[in-house]
CSV table of C-alpha atoms in Angstrom, one decimal:
chain,number,residue,atom,x,y,z
A,1090,MET,CA,0.0,-0.2,-0.1
A,1091,VAL,CA,2.5,2.6,1.1
A,1092,CYS,CA,4.7,1.5,-2.1
A,1093,ALA,CA,1.9,2.2,-4.2
A,1094,ALA,CA,0.8,5.4,-2.9
A,1095,GLY,CA,4.3,6.5,-3.3
A,1096,ALA,CA,4.2,5.5,-6.7
A,1097,GLU,CA,1.0,7.5,-7.4
A,1098,LEU,CA,2.6,10.6,-5.9
A,1099,MET,CA,5.3,10.4,-7.9
A,1100,TRP,CA,3.0,10.5,-11.2
A,1101,SER,CA,0.9,12.8,-10.2
A,1102,GLY,CA,4.2,15.1,-9.9
A,1103,LEU,CA,5.4,14.4,-13.3
A,1104,ALA,CA,2.1,15.3,-14.6
A,1105,LEU,CA,2.1,18.5,-13.1
A,1106,LYS,CA,5.8,19.5,-14.2
A,1107,ASN,CA,4.5,18.2,-18.1
A,1108,TRP,CA,1.3,20.5,-17.5
A,1109,PHE,CA,3.6,23.5,-16.4
A,1110,TRP,CA,5.9,23.4,-19.4
A,1111,GLN,CA,3.0,23.3,-21.6
A,1112,GLY,CA,1.3,25.8,-20.5
A,1113,LEU,CA,4.3,28.3,-20.3
A,1114,PHE,CA,4.5,27.2,-23.9
A,1115,VAL,CA,0.9,27.7,-24.7
A,1116,LEU,CA,1.3,31.7,-23.5
A,1117,HIS,CA,4.5,32.3,-25.0
A,1118,PHE,CA,3.1,31.7,-28.3
A,1119,THR,CA,-0.2,33.1,-27.7
A,1120,SER,CA,1.4,36.3,-27.0
A,1121,LEU,CA,3.2,36.6,-29.9
A,1122,VAL,CA,0.6,35.8,-32.2
A,1123,CYS,CA,-1.8,37.5,-30.6
A,1124,PHE,CA,0.1,40.6,-29.3
A,1125,PRO,CA,2.8,41.2,-31.4
A,1126,ALA,CA,2.8,45.2,-31.8
A,1127,VAL,CA,4.1,45.2,-27.7
A,1128,PHE,CA,7.6,43.2,-28.8
A,1129,ALA,CA,10.2,44.8,-30.8
A,1130,GLN,CA,11.3,43.0,-33.9
A,1131,GLU,CA,14.1,43.1,-36.4
A,1132,MET,CA,14.4,42.0,-40.2
A,1133,MET,CA,16.8,42.0,-42.8
A,1134,LEU,CA,16.7,43.6,-46.3
A,1135,LYS,CA,18.5,44.1,-49.4
A,1136,ALA,CA,18.0,46.5,-52.3
A,1137,LYS,CA,19.9,47.3,-55.6
A,1138,VAL,CA,20.8,51.1,-56.5
A,1139,GLY,CA,17.9,52.4,-58.3
A,1140,ASP,CA,15.2,50.0,-57.4
A,1141,SER,CA,12.7,50.1,-55.3
A,1142,VAL,CA,11.7,48.9,-51.6
A,1143,LEU,CA,9.3,47.9,-49.3
A,1144,LEU,CA,10.0,48.6,-45.9
A,1145,PRO,CA,7.1,46.8,-43.5
A,1146,CYS,CA,6.4,48.4,-40.1
A,1147,CYS,CA,5.1,45.9,-37.1
A,1148,TYR,CA,1.4,47.7,-36.9
A,1149,LYS,CA,-1.8,48.0,-39.2
A,1150,LEU,CA,-4.4,50.7,-38.6
A,1151,PRO,CA,-7.7,49.8,-37.8
A,1152,SER,CA,-8.8,51.8,-40.9
A,1153,LEU,CA,-7.5,54.5,-43.1
A,1154,TYR,CA,-9.2,57.2,-41.2
A,1155,ALA,CA,-7.3,56.6,-37.4
A,1156,LEU,CA,-4.0,57.6,-38.5
A,1157,PHE,CA,-5.6,61.1,-36.9
A,1158,LYS,CA,-4.7,59.2,-33.3
A,1159,TYR,CA,-1.0,58.0,-34.2
A,1160,ARG,CA,2.2,59.2,-34.7
A,1161,VAL,CA,4.3,56.6,-37.0
A,1162,TYR,CA,8.3,57.6,-37.4
A,1163,TRP,CA,10.4,56.2,-40.1
A,1164,GLN,CA,14.0,57.3,-38.9
A,1165,THR,CA,17.7,55.7,-39.0
A,1166,LYS,CA,19.4,54.9,-36.5
A,1167,ASN,CA,21.4,58.6,-36.2
A,1168,SER,CA,17.9,59.9,-36.3
A,1169,GLU,CA,17.5,61.1,-39.3
A,1170,VAL,CA,13.6,61.3,-40.6
A,1171,ALA,CA,13.0,59.3,-43.5
A,1172,ILE,CA,9.3,59.7,-43.3
A,1173,ALA,CA,6.7,60.5,-40.5
A,1174,TYR,CA,3.3,61.4,-39.7
A,1175,SER,CA,1.9,63.2,-36.3
A,1176,LYS,CA,-2.4,63.5,-36.1
A,1177,GLY,CA,-2.5,62.5,-39.7
A,1178,VAL,CA,0.1,65.0,-41.1
A,1179,GLN,CA,3.6,64.3,-42.8
A,1180,LEU,CA,6.4,65.9,-41.2
A,1181,LYS,CA,9.5,67.0,-42.5
A,1182,THR,CA,11.6,64.5,-43.6
A,1183,ASP,CA,15.7,64.5,-44.1
A,1184,ALA,CA,16.9,66.3,-47.4
A,1185,LYS,CA,18.9,62.9,-48.5
A,1186,TYR,CA,14.9,60.9,-48.5
A,1187,GLU,CA,12.4,64.1,-49.8
A,1188,ASN,CA,10.5,62.7,-52.6
A,1189,ARG,CA,12.2,59.3,-52.2
A,1190,THR,CA,9.8,58.0,-49.3
A,1191,THR,CA,6.4,57.2,-49.2
A,1192,MET,CA,4.2,55.4,-46.4
A,1193,ASP,CA,1.0,53.1,-46.6
A,1194,LEU,CA,-1.4,55.0,-44.6
A,1195,GLN,CA,-2.6,51.6,-43.2
A,1196,ASN,CA,-0.1,48.8,-42.8
A,1197,LEU,CA,2.4,51.9,-42.5
A,1198,THR,CA,5.0,50.2,-44.8
A,1199,MET,CA,7.4,52.5,-46.4
A,1200,SER,CA,8.8,52.9,-49.9
A,1201,ILE,CA,11.8,53.7,-50.8
A,1202,PHE,CA,12.4,54.8,-55.0
A,1203,PRO,CA,15.2,55.0,-56.4
A,1204,VAL,CA,17.1,53.2,-53.9
A,1205,LYS,CA,20.9,55.1,-53.3
A,1206,LEU,CA,24.3,53.8,-52.1
A,1207,SER,CA,23.6,55.9,-48.9
A,1208,ASP,CA,20.3,54.3,-47.8
A,1209,ASN,CA,22.4,51.4,-47.0
A,1210,ASP,CA,21.3,51.8,-43.2
A,1211,ILE,CA,19.6,50.4,-40.1
A,1212,TYR,CA,15.9,51.8,-39.8
A,1213,LYS,CA,13.7,51.8,-37.3
A,1214,CYS,CA,9.6,52.0,-37.3
A,1215,ILE,CA,7.9,53.5,-34.3
A,1216,VAL,CA,4.2,53.5,-33.9
A,1217,GLN,CA,2.7,55.6,-30.8
A,1218,GLU,CA,-1.0,55.2,-29.9
A,1219,LEU,CA,-3.1,58.5,-28.4
A,1220,GLU,CA,-4.5,56.9,-25.1
A,1221,ASP,CA,-6.2,59.0,-22.9
A,1222,GLY,CA,-4.9,62.2,-24.0
A,1223,ALA,CA,-1.3,60.9,-24.0
A,1224,TYR,CA,0.8,58.9,-26.4
A,1225,LYS,CA,2.0,55.5,-25.4
A,1226,ARG,CA,4.0,53.1,-28.0
A,1227,ALA,CA,2.2,50.7,-29.5
A,1228,CYS,CA,5.2,48.9,-31.7
A,1229,ASP,CA,8.4,49.4,-32.8
A,1230,VAL,CA,10.5,47.4,-35.5
A,1231,THR,CA,14.1,47.5,-36.7
A,1232,VAL,CA,15.0,47.4,-40.9
A,1233,VAL,CA,18.3,46.7,-41.5
A,1234,LEU,CA,18.5,47.6,-45.3
A,1235,ALA,CA,21.6,46.0,-47.4
A,1236,VAL,CA,22.3,48.3,-50.5
A,1237,VAL,CA,23.6,46.0,-53.3
A,1238,ALA,CA,25.4,48.1,-56.8
A,1239,ASP,CA,26.0,45.2,-59.5
A,1240,PHE,CA,29.8,45.3,-61.1
A,1241,SER,CA,30.2,45.8,-64.3
A,1242,LYS,CA,31.3,42.5,-66.4
A,1243,PRO,CA,35.1,41.9,-66.1
A,1244,VAL,CA,37.0,43.1,-68.7
A,1245,ILE,CA,40.5,41.0,-69.0
A,1246,SER,CA,43.1,41.6,-71.2
A,1247,ALA,CA,46.9,40.5,-71.1
A,1248,ASP,CA,50.5,41.9,-71.5
A,1249,VAL,CA,51.7,39.7,-73.9
A,1250,PRO,CA,55.4,41.1,-75.0
A,1251,LYS,CA,55.6,41.1,-78.7
A,1252,ASP,CA,58.3,38.7,-79.3
A,1253,ALA,CA,57.7,36.6,-76.3
A,1254,CYS,CA,58.5,32.8,-76.6
A,1255,GLY,CA,58.8,29.9,-74.6
A,1256,SER,CA,58.1,30.0,-70.8
A,1257,THR,CA,57.7,34.1,-70.7
A,1258,GLU,CA,56.3,35.3,-67.9
A,1259,VAL,CA,52.8,36.7,-69.0
A,1260,MET,CA,50.6,39.6,-66.7
A,1261,VAL,CA,46.7,39.1,-67.2
A,1262,ASN,CA,44.5,41.7,-65.8
A,1263,CYS,CA,40.8,41.5,-64.7
A,1264,SER,CA,39.1,44.9,-63.6
A,1265,SER,CA,35.7,45.5,-63.0
A,1266,HIS,CA,33.7,49.4,-61.1
A,1267,GLY,CA,30.9,50.6,-59.8
A,1268,GLY,CA,29.6,47.9,-57.4
A,1269,PHE,CA,28.7,47.6,-53.7
A,1270,PRO,CA,29.8,46.1,-51.2
A,1271,LYS,CA,33.5,45.3,-51.5
A,1272,PRO,CA,34.2,42.5,-53.4
A,1273,ARG,CA,36.3,39.1,-54.0
A,1274,VAL,CA,37.5,38.4,-57.0
A,1275,SER,CA,38.0,34.5,-57.7
A,1276,GLY,CA,39.0,32.6,-61.0
A,1277,ILE,CA,39.5,29.2,-62.7
A,1278,LEU,CA,42.3,28.2,-64.8
A,1279,ASN,CA,41.8,25.1,-67.1
A,1280,ASN,CA,39.8,24.1,-64.2
A,1281,MET,CA,42.0,24.4,-61.5
A,1282,SER,CA,41.5,27.3,-59.1
A,1283,VAL,CA,43.7,30.3,-59.0
A,1284,ASP,CA,44.4,33.3,-56.7
A,1285,TRP,CA,44.3,36.9,-57.6
A,1286,GLN,CA,46.2,39.8,-56.8
A,1287,THR,CA,43.4,42.2,-55.8
A,1288,LYS,CA,43.2,45.8,-55.2
A,1289,PRO,CA,39.8,47.2,-54.9
A,1290,ALA,CA,39.7,50.7,-54.4
A,1291,ALA,CA,36.9,52.9,-52.9
A,1292,SER,CA,35.8,54.5,-49.4
A,1293,GLU,CA,33.5,53.0,-47.0
A,1294,ASN,CA,30.1,54.4,-48.7
A,1295,SER,CA,31.2,55.0,-52.1
A,1296,LEU,CA,31.0,52.3,-55.2
A,1297,TYR,CA,34.1,49.7,-55.4
A,1298,ASN,CA,36.5,50.0,-58.3
A,1299,VAL,CA,38.4,46.5,-58.2
A,1300,THR,CA,41.8,45.5,-60.8
A,1301,ALA,CA,43.0,41.8,-60.1
A,1302,LYS,CA,46.9,40.4,-61.6
A,1303,LEU,CA,47.6,36.8,-62.4
A,1304,GLN,CA,51.2,35.9,-63.7
A,1305,LEU,CA,51.3,33.0,-65.7
A,1306,ASN,CA,53.6,30.9,-68.1
A,1307,LEU,CA,52.1,30.6,-71.0
A,1308,THR,CA,53.5,26.5,-71.4
A,1309,GLU,CA,50.3,26.1,-73.1
A,1310,ASP,CA,46.9,26.9,-73.9
A,1311,ILE,CA,44.8,28.2,-71.1
A,1312,VAL,CA,40.9,29.4,-70.8
A,1313,LEU,CA,40.6,31.7,-67.8
A,1314,THR,CA,37.7,33.0,-65.9
A,1315,CYS,CA,37.4,35.8,-63.7
A,1316,THR,CA,34.5,36.2,-61.3
A,1317,ILE,CA,34.1,38.8,-59.0
A,1318,GLU,CA,31.8,38.0,-56.2
A,1319,TYR,CA,29.6,40.8,-54.0
A,1320,ASP,CA,27.2,39.5,-51.3
A,1321,ASP,CA,24.9,36.7,-52.7
A,1322,PHE,CA,25.7,37.8,-56.4
A,1323,LYS,CA,28.2,37.8,-58.8
A,1324,VAL,CA,29.2,38.6,-62.5
A,1325,SER,CA,32.4,36.7,-64.3
A,1326,SER,CA,34.0,36.8,-67.4
A,1327,ASN,CA,36.1,33.8,-69.9
A,1328,TYR,CA,39.6,34.6,-71.8
A,1329,SER,CA,41.4,32.2,-73.4
A,1330,LEU,CA,45.5,32.5,-74.2
A,1331,LYS,CA,47.4,30.4,-76.7
A,1332,LYS,CA,50.5,28.5,-76.1
A,1333,LEU,CA,53.7,31.0,-76.8
A,1334,LYS,CA,55.7,29.6,-79.4
A,1335,GLU,CA,58.9,28.3,-79.4
A,1336,CYS,CA,62.1,30.1,-79.1
A,1337,SER,CA,64.5,29.4,-82.1
A,1338,SER,CA,68.1,28.2,-81.1
A,1339,PRO,CA,70.7,30.8,-82.6
A,1340,ARG,CA,72.5,29.8,-86.3
A,1341,LEU,CA,75.6,28.0,-85.3
A,1342,LEU,CA,78.2,28.9,-88.7
A,1343,PRO,CA,79.9,25.7,-90.3
A,1344,GLN,CA,83.4,24.9,-88.9
A,1345,GLY,CA,84.9,25.2,-92.3
A,1346,ALA,CA,83.9,28.7,-92.6
A,1347,ILE,CA,85.1,29.4,-89.3
A,1348,ILE,CA,88.6,28.6,-90.5
A,1349,ALA,CA,88.4,30.2,-93.6
A,1350,SER,CA,86.6,33.5,-92.3
A,1351,SER,CA,89.6,33.5,-90.0
A,1352,LEU,CA,92.2,33.1,-92.2
A,1353,VAL,CA,90.9,36.1,-94.4
A,1354,LEU,CA,90.6,38.3,-91.5
A,1355,ILE,CA,94.5,37.0,-90.7
A,1356,CYS,CA,95.7,37.7,-94.8
A,1357,ILE,CA,94.1,41.3,-93.9
A,1358,PHE,CA,95.9,41.9,-91.3
A,1359,LEU,CA,99.1,41.5,-92.4
A,1360,VAL,CA,98.6,43.6,-95.9
A,1361,ALA,CA,97.4,46.2,-93.4
A,1362,ILE,CA,101.1,45.9,-91.4
A,1363,ALA,CA,103.1,45.8,-94.3
A,1364,LEU,CA,101.5,48.6,-95.9
A,1365,LEU,CA,101.7,51.0,-93.4
A,1366,LEU,CA,105.8,49.7,-92.7
A,1367,LYS,CA,106.6,50.1,-96.2
A,1368,TYR,CA,104.8,54.0,-96.3
A,1369,PHE,CA,107.2,54.4,-93.3
A,1370,TRP,CA,110.5,53.4,-94.4
A,1371,CYS,CA,109.9,55.0,-97.9
A,1372,HIS,CA,109.3,58.3,-96.3
A,1373,ASP,CA,112.5,58.5,-94.5
A,1374,LEU,CA,109.8,57.6,-90.9
A,1375,VAL,CA,112.7,55.0,-89.7
A,1376,PRO,CA,116.3,54.5,-90.5
A,1377,ARG,CA,117.1,54.1,-94.5
A,1378,VAL,CA,117.1,51.4,-96.0
A,1379,PRO,CA,116.3,50.0,-99.8
A,1380,CYS,CA,112.9,50.0,-100.7
A,1381,THR,CA,113.3,47.3,-102.9
A,1382,ALA,CA,114.0,45.4,-100.1
A,1383,VAL,CA,110.8,45.1,-98.4
A,1384,PRO,CA,109.0,42.5,-99.2
A,1385,ILE,CA,105.1,42.3,-99.0
A,1386,VAL,CA,103.2,38.8,-98.2
A,1387,LEU,CA,100.9,37.8,-101.0
A,1388,CYS,CA,98.4,35.4,-98.7
A,1389,GLY,CA,97.3,32.3,-100.7
A,1390,GLN,CA,100.2,32.4,-103.2
A,1391,GLY,CA,103.4,31.0,-101.2
A,1392,PHE,CA,105.6,33.3,-102.6
A,1393,PHE,CA,107.1,37.2,-101.7
A,1394,HIS,CA,106.3,40.2,-104.0
A,1395,ARG,CA,108.9,42.5,-104.3
A,1396,LEU,CA,106.8,45.9,-104.5
A,1397,PHE,CA,109.1,48.3,-106.0
A,1398,GLY,CA,112.2,46.7,-108.2
A,1399,SER,CA,114.4,49.6,-108.1
A,1400,SER,CA,115.9,51.6,-104.7
A,1401,ARG,CA,113.9,54.7,-103.8
A,1402,ARG,CA,114.7,58.0,-105.6
A,1403,GLY,CA,117.9,57.2,-107.8
């Protein structure tokens, strides 16, 4: 009997715990579904430059004519007013949103058109309801707007020297401009991944221009892909290069031609020396000797030939 009573009490305790946690879950779920206005929310949106974007609020007015009982503010994290209404009257907006924002007067959704890069910001929709002569917060929601600007189709070029041959190194360039956010450059070379040397140029709040370089040895035909990745988007181009021609070896002269050329040069040298010596001797520039004693070697004939058969000047 005691054991049976203990078991019954234990079962009752477990059942109570189970009902307790289920009750908490139901209460939490009901509060989120039935009373969402009292909970702050956050969401993320993306928009491209030049497009339009809708930023949803957290509250829906019972009718179009109820706006005079509310204050609605759409503002940035720095309190720049994108659009706002108070007692049914539109308030002054910040200059950069002027004539670019509208608001649905029932579901309070804000529209921005055209989207600019400067719209990349954190926005907050705050709704206040007039109750008993005072405004009380009905809800607020934070919307993170990420603005994307498309990059241009990459332009690929190669700096190939005019007389390049063999394994000459070639610099390949890939460039793209006018995009946001900061890009990542990737590539494929003959079905293998390659790393580009990247130099993006821009400040945090302006469009990016990117130039990437890749150094190659053209020892084979290649097909190259350059891809610009930014946020969840990408754009790419293909480029092909042919293998460089083989470098030709310098032409060597036959051994016989080298020997003959050497002999000719030696003969010319000896003749020049002989003529120079004859000039000196015959013009009293060296001790007097008969001019007929000066021989000149005629190359290739195997004998001495005397230039003068008689003595100098009588």
